[in-house]
Short mmCIF file of C-alpha atoms and ligand atoms in Angstrom, two decimals:
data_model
loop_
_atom_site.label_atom_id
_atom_site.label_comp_id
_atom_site.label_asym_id
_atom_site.label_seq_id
_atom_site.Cartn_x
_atom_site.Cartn_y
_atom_site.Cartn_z
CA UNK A 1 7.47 12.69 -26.45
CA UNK A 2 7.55 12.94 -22.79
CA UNK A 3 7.21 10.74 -20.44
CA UNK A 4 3.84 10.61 -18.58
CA UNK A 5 3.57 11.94 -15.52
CA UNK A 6 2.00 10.36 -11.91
CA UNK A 7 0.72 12.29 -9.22
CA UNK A 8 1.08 9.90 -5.96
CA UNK A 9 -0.60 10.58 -2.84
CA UNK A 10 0.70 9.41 0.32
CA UNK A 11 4.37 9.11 -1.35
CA UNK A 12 6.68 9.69 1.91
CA UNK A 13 4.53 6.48 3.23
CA UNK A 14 5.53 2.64 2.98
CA UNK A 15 4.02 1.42 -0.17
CA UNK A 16 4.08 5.39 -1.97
CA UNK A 17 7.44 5.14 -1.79
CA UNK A 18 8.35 2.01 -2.86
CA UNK A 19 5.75 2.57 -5.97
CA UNK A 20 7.17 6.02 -6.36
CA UNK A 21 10.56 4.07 -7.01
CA UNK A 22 9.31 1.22 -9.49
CA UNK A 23 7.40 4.15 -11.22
CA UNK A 24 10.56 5.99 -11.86
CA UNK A 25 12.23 3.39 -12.74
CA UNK A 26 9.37 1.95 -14.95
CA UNK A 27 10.44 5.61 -16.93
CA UNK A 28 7.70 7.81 -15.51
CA UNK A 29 7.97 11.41 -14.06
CA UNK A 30 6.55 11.31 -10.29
CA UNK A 31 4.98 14.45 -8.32
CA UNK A 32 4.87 12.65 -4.72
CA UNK A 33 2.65 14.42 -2.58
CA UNK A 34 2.18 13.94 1.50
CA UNK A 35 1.52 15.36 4.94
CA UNK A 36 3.67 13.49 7.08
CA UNK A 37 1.17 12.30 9.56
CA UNK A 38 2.34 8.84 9.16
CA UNK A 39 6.04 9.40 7.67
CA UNK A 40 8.53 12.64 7.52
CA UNK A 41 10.70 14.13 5.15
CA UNK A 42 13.59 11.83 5.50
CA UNK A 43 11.58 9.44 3.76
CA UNK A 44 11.55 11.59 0.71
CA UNK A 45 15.39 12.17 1.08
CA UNK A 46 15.37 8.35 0.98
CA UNK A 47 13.46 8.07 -2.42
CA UNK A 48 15.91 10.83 -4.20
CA UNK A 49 18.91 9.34 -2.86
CA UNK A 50 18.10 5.67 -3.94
CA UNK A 51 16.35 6.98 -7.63
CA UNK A 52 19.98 9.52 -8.07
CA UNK A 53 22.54 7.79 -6.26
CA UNK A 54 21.76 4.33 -6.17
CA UNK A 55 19.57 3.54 -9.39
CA UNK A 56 21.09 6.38 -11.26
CA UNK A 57 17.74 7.28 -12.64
CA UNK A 58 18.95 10.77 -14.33
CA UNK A 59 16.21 10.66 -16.96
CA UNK A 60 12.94 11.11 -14.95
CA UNK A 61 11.80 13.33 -12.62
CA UNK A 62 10.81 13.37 -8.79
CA UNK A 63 8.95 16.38 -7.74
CA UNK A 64 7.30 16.33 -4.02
CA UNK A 65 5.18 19.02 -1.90
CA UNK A 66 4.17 18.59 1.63
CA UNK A 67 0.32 19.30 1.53
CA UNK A 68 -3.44 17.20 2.58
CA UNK A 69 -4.73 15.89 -0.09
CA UNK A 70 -8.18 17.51 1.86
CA UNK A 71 -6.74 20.95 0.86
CA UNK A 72 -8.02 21.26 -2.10
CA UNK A 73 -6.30 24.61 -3.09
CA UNK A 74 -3.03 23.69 -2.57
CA UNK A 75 -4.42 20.24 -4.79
CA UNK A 76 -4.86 22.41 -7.37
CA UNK A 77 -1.58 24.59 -7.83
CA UNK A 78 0.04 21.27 -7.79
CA UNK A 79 -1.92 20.28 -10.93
CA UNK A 80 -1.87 23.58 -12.38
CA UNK A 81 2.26 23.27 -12.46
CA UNK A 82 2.22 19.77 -13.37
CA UNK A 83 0.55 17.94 -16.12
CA UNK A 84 -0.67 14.92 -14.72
CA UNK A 85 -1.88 12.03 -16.61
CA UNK A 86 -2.66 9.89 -13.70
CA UNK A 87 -2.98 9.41 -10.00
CA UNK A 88 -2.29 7.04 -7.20
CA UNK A 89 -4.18 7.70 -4.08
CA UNK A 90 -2.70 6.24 -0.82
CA UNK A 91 -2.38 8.87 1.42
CA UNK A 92 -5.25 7.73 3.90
CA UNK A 93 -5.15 7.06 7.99
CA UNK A 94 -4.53 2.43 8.13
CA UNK A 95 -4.54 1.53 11.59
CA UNK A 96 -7.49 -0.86 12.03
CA UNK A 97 -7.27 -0.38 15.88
CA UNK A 98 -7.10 3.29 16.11
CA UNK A 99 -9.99 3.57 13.60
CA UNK A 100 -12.25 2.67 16.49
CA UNK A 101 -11.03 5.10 18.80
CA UNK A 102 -10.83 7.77 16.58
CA UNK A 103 -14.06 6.79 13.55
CA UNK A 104 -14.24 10.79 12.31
CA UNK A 105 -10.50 11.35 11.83
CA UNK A 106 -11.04 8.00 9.35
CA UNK A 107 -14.16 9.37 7.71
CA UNK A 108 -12.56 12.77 7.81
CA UNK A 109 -9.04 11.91 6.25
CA UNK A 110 -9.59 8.53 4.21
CA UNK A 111 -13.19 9.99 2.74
CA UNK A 112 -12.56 13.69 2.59
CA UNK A 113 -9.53 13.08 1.18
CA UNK A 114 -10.65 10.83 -1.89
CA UNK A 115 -13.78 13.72 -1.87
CA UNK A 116 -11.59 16.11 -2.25
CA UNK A 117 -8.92 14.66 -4.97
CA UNK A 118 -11.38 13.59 -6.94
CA UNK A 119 -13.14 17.23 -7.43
CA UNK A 120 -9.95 18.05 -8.09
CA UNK A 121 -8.92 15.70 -11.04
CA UNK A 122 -12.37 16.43 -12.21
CA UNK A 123 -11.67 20.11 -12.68
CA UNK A 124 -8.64 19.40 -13.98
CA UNK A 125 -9.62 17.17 -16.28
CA UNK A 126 -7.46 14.68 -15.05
CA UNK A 127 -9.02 10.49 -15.52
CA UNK A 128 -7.11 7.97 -14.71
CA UNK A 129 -6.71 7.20 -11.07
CA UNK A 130 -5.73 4.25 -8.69
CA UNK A 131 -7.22 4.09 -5.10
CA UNK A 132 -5.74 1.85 -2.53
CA UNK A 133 -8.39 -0.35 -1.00
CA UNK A 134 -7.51 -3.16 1.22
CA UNK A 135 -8.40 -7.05 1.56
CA UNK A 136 -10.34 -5.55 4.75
CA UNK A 137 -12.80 -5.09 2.63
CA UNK A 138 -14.11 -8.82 2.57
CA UNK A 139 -14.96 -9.18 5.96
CA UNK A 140 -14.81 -12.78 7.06
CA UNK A 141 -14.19 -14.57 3.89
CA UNK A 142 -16.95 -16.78 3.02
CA UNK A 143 -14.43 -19.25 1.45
CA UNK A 144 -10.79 -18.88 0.09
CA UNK A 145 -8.99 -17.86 -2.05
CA UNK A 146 -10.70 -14.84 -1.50
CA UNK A 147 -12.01 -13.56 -5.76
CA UNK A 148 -12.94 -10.14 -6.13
CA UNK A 149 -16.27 -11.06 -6.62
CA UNK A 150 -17.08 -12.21 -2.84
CA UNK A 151 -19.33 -10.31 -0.61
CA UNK A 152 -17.81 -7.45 0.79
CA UNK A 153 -18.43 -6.52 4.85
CA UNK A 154 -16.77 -3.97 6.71
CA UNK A 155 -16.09 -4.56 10.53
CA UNK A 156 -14.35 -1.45 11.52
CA UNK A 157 -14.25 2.43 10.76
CA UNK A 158 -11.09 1.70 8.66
CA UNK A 159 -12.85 -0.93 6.93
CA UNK A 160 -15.96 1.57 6.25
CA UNK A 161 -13.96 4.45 5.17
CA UNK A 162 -12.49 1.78 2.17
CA UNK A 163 -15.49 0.43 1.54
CA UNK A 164 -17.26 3.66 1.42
CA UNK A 165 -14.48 4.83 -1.23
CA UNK A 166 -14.49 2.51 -3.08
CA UNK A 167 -19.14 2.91 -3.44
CA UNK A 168 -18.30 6.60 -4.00
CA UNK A 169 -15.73 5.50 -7.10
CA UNK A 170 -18.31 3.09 -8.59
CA UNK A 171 -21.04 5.49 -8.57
CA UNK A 172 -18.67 8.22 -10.28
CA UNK A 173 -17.29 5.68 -12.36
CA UNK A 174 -20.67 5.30 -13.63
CA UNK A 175 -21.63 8.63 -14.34
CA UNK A 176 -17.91 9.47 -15.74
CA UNK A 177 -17.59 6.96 -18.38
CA UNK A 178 -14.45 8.10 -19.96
CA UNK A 179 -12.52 7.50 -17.06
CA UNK A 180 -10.24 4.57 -15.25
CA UNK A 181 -10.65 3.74 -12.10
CA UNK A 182 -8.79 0.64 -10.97
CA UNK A 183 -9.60 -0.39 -7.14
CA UNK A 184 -6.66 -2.33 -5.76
CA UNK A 185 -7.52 -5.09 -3.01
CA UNK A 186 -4.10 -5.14 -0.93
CA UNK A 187 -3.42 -8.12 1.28
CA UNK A 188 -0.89 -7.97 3.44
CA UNK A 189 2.42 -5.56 2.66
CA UNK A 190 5.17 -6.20 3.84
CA UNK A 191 9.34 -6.49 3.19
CA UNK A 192 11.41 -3.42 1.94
CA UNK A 193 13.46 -2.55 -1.03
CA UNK A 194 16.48 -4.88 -1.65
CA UNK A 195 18.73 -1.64 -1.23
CA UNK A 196 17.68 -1.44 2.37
CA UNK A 197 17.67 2.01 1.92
CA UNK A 198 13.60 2.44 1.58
CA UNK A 199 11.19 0.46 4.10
CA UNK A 200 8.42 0.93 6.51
CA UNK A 201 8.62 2.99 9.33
CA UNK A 202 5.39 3.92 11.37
CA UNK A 203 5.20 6.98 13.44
CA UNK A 204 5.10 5.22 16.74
CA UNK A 205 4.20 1.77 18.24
CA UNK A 206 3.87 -0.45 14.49
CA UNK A 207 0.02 -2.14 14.66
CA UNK A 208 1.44 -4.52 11.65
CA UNK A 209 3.21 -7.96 12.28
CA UNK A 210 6.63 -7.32 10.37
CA UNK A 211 8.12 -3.71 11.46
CA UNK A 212 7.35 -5.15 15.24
CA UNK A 213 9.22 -7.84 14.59
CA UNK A 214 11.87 -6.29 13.07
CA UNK A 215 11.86 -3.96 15.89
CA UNK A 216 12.22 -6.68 18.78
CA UNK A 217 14.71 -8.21 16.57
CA UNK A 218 16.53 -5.18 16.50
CA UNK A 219 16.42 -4.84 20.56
CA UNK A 220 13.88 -1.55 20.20
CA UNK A 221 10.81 -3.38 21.54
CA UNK A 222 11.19 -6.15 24.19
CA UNK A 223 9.25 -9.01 22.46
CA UNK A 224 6.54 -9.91 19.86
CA UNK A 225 2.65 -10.58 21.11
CA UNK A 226 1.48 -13.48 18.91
CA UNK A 227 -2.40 -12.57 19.04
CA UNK A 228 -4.17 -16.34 19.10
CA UNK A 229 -2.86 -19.64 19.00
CA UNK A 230 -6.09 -21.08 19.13
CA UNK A 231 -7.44 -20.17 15.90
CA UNK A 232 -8.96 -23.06 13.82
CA UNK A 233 -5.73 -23.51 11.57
CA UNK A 234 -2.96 -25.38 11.21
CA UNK A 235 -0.47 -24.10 13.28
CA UNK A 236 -3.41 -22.25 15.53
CA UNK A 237 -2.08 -18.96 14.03
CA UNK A 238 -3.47 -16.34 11.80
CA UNK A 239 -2.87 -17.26 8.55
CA UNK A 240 -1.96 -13.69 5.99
CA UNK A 241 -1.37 -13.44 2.26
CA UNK A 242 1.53 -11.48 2.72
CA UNK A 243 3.40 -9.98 -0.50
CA UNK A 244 6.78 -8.25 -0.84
CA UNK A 245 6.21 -4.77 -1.20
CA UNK A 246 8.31 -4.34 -4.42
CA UNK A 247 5.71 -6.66 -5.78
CA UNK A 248 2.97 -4.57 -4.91
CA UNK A 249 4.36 -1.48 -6.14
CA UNK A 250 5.07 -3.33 -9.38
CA UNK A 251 1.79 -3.69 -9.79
CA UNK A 252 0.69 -0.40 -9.53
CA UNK A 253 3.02 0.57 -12.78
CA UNK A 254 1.09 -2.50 -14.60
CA UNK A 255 -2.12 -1.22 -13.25
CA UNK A 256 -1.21 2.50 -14.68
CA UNK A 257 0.51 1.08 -17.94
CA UNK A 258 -2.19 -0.49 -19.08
CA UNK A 259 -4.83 2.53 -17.67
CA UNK A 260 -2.43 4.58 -19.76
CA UNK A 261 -2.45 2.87 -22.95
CA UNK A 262 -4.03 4.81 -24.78
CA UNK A 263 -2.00 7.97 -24.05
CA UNK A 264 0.12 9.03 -26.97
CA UNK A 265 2.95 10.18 -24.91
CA UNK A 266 3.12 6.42 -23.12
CA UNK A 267 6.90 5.30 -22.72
CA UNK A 268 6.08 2.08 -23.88
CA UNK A 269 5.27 1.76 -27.96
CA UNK A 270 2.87 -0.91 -27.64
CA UNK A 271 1.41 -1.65 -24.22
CA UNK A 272 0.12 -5.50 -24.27
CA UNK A 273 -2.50 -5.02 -21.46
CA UNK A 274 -5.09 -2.18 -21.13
CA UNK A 275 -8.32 -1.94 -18.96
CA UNK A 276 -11.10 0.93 -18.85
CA UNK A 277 -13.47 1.79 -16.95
CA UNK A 278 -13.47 0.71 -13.33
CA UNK A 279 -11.81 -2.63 -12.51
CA UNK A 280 -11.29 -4.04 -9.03
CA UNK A 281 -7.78 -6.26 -8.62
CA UNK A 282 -6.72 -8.38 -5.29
CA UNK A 283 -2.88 -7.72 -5.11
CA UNK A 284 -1.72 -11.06 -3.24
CA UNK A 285 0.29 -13.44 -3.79
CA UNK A 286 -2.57 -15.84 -3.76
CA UNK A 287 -0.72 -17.98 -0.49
CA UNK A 288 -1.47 -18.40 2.89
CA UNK A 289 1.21 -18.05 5.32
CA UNK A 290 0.60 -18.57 9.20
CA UNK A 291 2.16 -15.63 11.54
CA UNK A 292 4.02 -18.65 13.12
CA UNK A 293 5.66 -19.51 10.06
CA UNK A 294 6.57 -16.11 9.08
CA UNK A 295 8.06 -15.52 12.75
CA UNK A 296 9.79 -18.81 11.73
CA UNK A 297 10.81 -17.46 8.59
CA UNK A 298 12.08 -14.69 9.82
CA UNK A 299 14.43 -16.07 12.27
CA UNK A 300 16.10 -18.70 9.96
CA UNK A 301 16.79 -16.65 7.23
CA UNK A 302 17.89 -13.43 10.16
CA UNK A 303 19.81 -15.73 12.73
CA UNK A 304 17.63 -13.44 14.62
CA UNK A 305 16.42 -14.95 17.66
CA UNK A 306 12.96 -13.85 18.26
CA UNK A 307 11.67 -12.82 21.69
CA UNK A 308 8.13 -13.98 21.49
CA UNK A 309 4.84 -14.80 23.23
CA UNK A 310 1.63 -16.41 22.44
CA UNK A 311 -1.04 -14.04 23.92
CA UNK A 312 -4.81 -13.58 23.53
CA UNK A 313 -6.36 -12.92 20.55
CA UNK A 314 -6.61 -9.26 19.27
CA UNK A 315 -10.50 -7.90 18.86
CA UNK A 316 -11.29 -7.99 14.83
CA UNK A 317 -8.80 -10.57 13.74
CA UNK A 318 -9.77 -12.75 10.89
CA UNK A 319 -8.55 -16.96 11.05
CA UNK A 320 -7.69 -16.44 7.23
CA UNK A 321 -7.30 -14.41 4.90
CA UNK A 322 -5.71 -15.29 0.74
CA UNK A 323 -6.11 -14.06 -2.03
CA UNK A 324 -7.21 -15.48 -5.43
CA UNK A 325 -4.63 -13.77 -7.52
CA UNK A 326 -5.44 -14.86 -10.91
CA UNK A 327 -7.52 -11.55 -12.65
CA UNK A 328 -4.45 -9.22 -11.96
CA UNK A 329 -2.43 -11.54 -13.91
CA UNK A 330 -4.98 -12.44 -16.13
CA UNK A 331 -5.89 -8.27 -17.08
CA UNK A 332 -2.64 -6.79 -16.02
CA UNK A 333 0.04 -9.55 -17.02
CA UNK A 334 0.91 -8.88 -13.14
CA UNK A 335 1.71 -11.68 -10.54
CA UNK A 336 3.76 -11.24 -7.11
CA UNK A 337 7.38 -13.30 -7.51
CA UNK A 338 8.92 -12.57 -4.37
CA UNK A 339 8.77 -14.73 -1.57
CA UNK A 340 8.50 -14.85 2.47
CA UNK A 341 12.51 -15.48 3.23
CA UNK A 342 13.29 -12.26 0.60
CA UNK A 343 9.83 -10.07 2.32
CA UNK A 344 11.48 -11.16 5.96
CA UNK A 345 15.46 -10.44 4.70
CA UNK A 346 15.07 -7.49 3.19
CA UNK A 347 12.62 -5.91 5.72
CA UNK A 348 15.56 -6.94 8.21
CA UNK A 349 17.68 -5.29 5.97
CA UNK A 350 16.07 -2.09 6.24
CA UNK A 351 15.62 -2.10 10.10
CA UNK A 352 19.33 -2.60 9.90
CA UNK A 353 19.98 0.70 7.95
CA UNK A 354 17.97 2.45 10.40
CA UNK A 355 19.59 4.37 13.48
CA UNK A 356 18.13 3.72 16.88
CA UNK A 357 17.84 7.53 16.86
CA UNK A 358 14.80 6.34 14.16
CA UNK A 359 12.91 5.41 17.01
CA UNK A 360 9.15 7.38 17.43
CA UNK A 361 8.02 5.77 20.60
P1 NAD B 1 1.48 4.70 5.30
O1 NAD B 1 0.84 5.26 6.51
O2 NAD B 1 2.89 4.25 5.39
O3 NAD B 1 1.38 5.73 4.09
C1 NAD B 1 0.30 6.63 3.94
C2 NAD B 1 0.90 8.02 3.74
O4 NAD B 1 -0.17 8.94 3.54
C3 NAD B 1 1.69 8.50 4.95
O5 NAD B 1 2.97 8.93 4.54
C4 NAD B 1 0.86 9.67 5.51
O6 NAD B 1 1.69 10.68 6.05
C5 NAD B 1 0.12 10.12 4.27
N1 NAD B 1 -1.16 10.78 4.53
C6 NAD B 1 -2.15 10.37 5.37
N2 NAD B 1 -3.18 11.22 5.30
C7 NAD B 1 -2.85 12.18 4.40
C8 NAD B 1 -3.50 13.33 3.90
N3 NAD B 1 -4.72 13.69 4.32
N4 NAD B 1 -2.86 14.09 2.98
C9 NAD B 1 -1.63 13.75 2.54
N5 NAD B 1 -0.95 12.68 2.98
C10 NAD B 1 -1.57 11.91 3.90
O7 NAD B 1 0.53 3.53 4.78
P2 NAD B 1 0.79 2.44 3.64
O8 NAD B 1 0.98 1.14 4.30
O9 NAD B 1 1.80 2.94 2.69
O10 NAD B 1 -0.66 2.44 2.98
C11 NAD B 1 -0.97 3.19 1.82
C12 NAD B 1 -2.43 2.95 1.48
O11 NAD B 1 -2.66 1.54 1.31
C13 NAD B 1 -3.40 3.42 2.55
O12 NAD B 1 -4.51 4.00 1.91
C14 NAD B 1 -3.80 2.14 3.26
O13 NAD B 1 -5.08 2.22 3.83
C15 NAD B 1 -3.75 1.14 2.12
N6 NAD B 1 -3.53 -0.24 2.58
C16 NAD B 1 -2.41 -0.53 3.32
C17 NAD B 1 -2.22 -1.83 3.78
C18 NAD B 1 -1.02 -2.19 4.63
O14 NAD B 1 -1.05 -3.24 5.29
N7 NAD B 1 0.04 -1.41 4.64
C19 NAD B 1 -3.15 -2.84 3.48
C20 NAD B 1 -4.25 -2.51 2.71
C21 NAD B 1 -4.44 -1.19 2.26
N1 UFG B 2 0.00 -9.89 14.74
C1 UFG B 2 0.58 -10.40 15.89
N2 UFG B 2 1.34 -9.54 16.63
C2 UFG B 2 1.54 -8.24 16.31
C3 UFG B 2 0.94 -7.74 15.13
C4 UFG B 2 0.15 -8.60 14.38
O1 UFG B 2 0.42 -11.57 16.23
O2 UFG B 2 2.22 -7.53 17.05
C5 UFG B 2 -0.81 -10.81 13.92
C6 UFG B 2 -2.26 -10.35 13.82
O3 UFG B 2 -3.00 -10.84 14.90
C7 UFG B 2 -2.66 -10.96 12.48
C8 UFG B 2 -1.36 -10.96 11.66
O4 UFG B 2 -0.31 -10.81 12.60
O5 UFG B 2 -3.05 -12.28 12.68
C9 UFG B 2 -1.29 -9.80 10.68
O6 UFG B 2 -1.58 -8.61 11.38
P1 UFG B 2 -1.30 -7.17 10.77
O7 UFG B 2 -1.74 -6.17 11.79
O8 UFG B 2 0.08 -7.08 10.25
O9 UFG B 2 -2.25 -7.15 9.50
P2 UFG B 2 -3.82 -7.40 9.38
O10 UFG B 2 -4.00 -8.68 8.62
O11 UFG B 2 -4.49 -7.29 10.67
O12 UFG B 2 -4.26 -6.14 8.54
C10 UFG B 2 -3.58 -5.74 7.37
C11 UFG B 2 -3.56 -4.21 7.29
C12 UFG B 2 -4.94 -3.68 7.12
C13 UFG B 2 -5.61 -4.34 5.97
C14 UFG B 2 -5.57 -5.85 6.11
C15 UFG B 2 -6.10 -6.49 4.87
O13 UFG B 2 -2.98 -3.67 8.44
O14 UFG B 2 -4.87 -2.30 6.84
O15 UFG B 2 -4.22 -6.28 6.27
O16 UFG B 2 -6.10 -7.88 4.98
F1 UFG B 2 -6.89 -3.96 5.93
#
């Protein structure tokens, strides 16, 4: 029996591609789709070299096409020459900031895009499908950890456009009872693969805390802005769940595993975790960690002396935000493992692979 196969949207991106690795590697055939808005084609030269060269993963399959996920047509041929068992929507627009500026390239890209897919996989009779939401989701937390159970609050266009997603998903989960929808909560992403050879790279100035200061600590930027050192915690610093981004992407192959269960041609023989239905997961690490401790982090475990600044706060910043881990692991035998010194090495490790050439802005 084959292998099942994965369509993955947004796969040239930061967490695609790391999933798109731990899929393969997990034993199942990927078709990586993307437009590039936010990434380029090296960073699908990246994912064949590491899967061939690196991982030697001979066995399984990495197919990708350039193409929106809001063209439908060009959806379709890509289903019509593949059969998919499952997909894993990222590809979606993620800066929180720009979202304001810009609220009907969000509605536009992150809604018309799931729109879109999801006519798609219906046509094609195609029912199993992760969406990436995001811990933006809860607003201001009304107390931490944060379970997927608290009130959810949207303060910016981003934040809408996942919200709204994830409404649209529940309603069509309900009418569409034979399928799996699994809604993943991410916290904050960050690190790279231990290779170095896969890792986040923004078009342009990064918005997130790690690739800027891997970037200053690599001499492209001149120094980090700590937004807030006022804030009512410890340090007077933000305070993230951040988890390695292998971790995440680990979970999404125990998210699909046990979506996939039931599928005869499933690589594994007898799958110990299986959910149906829709099912909402927070993918943290379930810790707090204060931006001043990560910068801290980062420079002990570098040597990296860090060129830094306290500044005002940024508009739309949240004190604190952690997860309560504990269903993932519970429903999907999945916890994060990794911790801050590997997330700040091996992002370092990454921005050390790049060439200044790399630079977007
Ligand atoms: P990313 O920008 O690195 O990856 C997204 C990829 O999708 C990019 O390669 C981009 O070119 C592609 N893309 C965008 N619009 C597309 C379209 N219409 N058609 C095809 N491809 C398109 O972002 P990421 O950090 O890998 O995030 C992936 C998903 O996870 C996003 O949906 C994001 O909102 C969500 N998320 C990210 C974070 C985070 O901090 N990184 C946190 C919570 C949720
Ligand atoms: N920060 C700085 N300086 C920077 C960048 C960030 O001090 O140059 C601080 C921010 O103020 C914040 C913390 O670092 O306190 C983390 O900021 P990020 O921009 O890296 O991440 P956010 O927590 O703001 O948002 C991230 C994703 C969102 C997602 C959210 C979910 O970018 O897409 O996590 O919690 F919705």
């Amino acid at each position: 029996m084959n292998a099942p196969t994965l369509l993955v949207t947004g796969a040239a991106g930061f967490i695609g591609s790391h999933t798109v690795i731990e899929l393969l590697t997990a034993g199942f055939q990927v078709v990586g789709v993307d437009n590039f808005s936010n990434s380029d084609a090296k960073a699908v030269d990246r994912i064949q070299a590491l899967k061939t060269e690196v991982l030697d993963l001979r066995g399984v399959n990495f197919k990708f096409y350039k193409a929106d996920v809001r063209d439908a047509k060009a959806l379709e041929e890509i289903f019509k020459t593949h059969v998919v068992h499952g997909v894993i929507h990222f590809a979606g627009l993620k800066a929180v900031g720009e979202s304001f500026e810009h609220p009907l390239a969000y509605w536009e890209n992150n809604v018309g895009g799931t729109m879109s897919l999801l006519k798609v996989m219906q046509e094609q009779n195609v029912k199993n499908l992760v969406f990436s939401s995001s811990a933006t989701v809860y607003g201001i937390p009304e107390s931490l950890p944060i379970k997927e159970e608290a009130s959810t609050h949207a303060f910016s266009p981003y934040g809408q456009t996942k919200l709204v997603c994830e409404h649209l998903l529940e309603d069509f989960a309900k009418a569409n009872k034979d399928w799996n929808i699994s809604l993943l909560r991410y916290f904050n992403p960050v690190g790279a693969h231990e290779s170095g050879l896969i890792g986040e790279l923004p078009n342009g100035v990064p918005n997130n805390l790690m690739p800027y200061v891997t970037q200053v600590a690599a001499g492209w930027r001149d120094q980090l802005s700590i937004f807030g050192s006022d804030y009512d915690t410890p340090d007077g610093t933000c305070i993230r769940d951040f988890i390695h981004v292998v971790d995440l992407a680990s979970g999404h192959v125990a998210a699909v595993q046990a979506m996939l269960s039931n599928l005869e041609t499933h690589p594994l023989n007898a799958p110990k975790f299986s959910i149906n239905g829709l099912n909402i997961f927070n993918f943290g690490t379930g810790y707090g960690v204060s931006v001043k401790e990560l910068v801290e982090t980062f420079e002990s475990v570098t040597g990296q002396k860090l060129k830094h600044a306290f500044v005002e706060r940024r508009q739309g910043d949240v004190p604190a935000v952690f997860a309560d881990a504990r269903k993932a692991k519970e429903f999907l035998g999945w916890e994060a493992k990794k911790g801050v010194d590997q997330m700040c090495s091996d992002a370092w490790k990454w921005q050390l692979n790049l060439k200044q050439t790399e630079v977007k802005a």
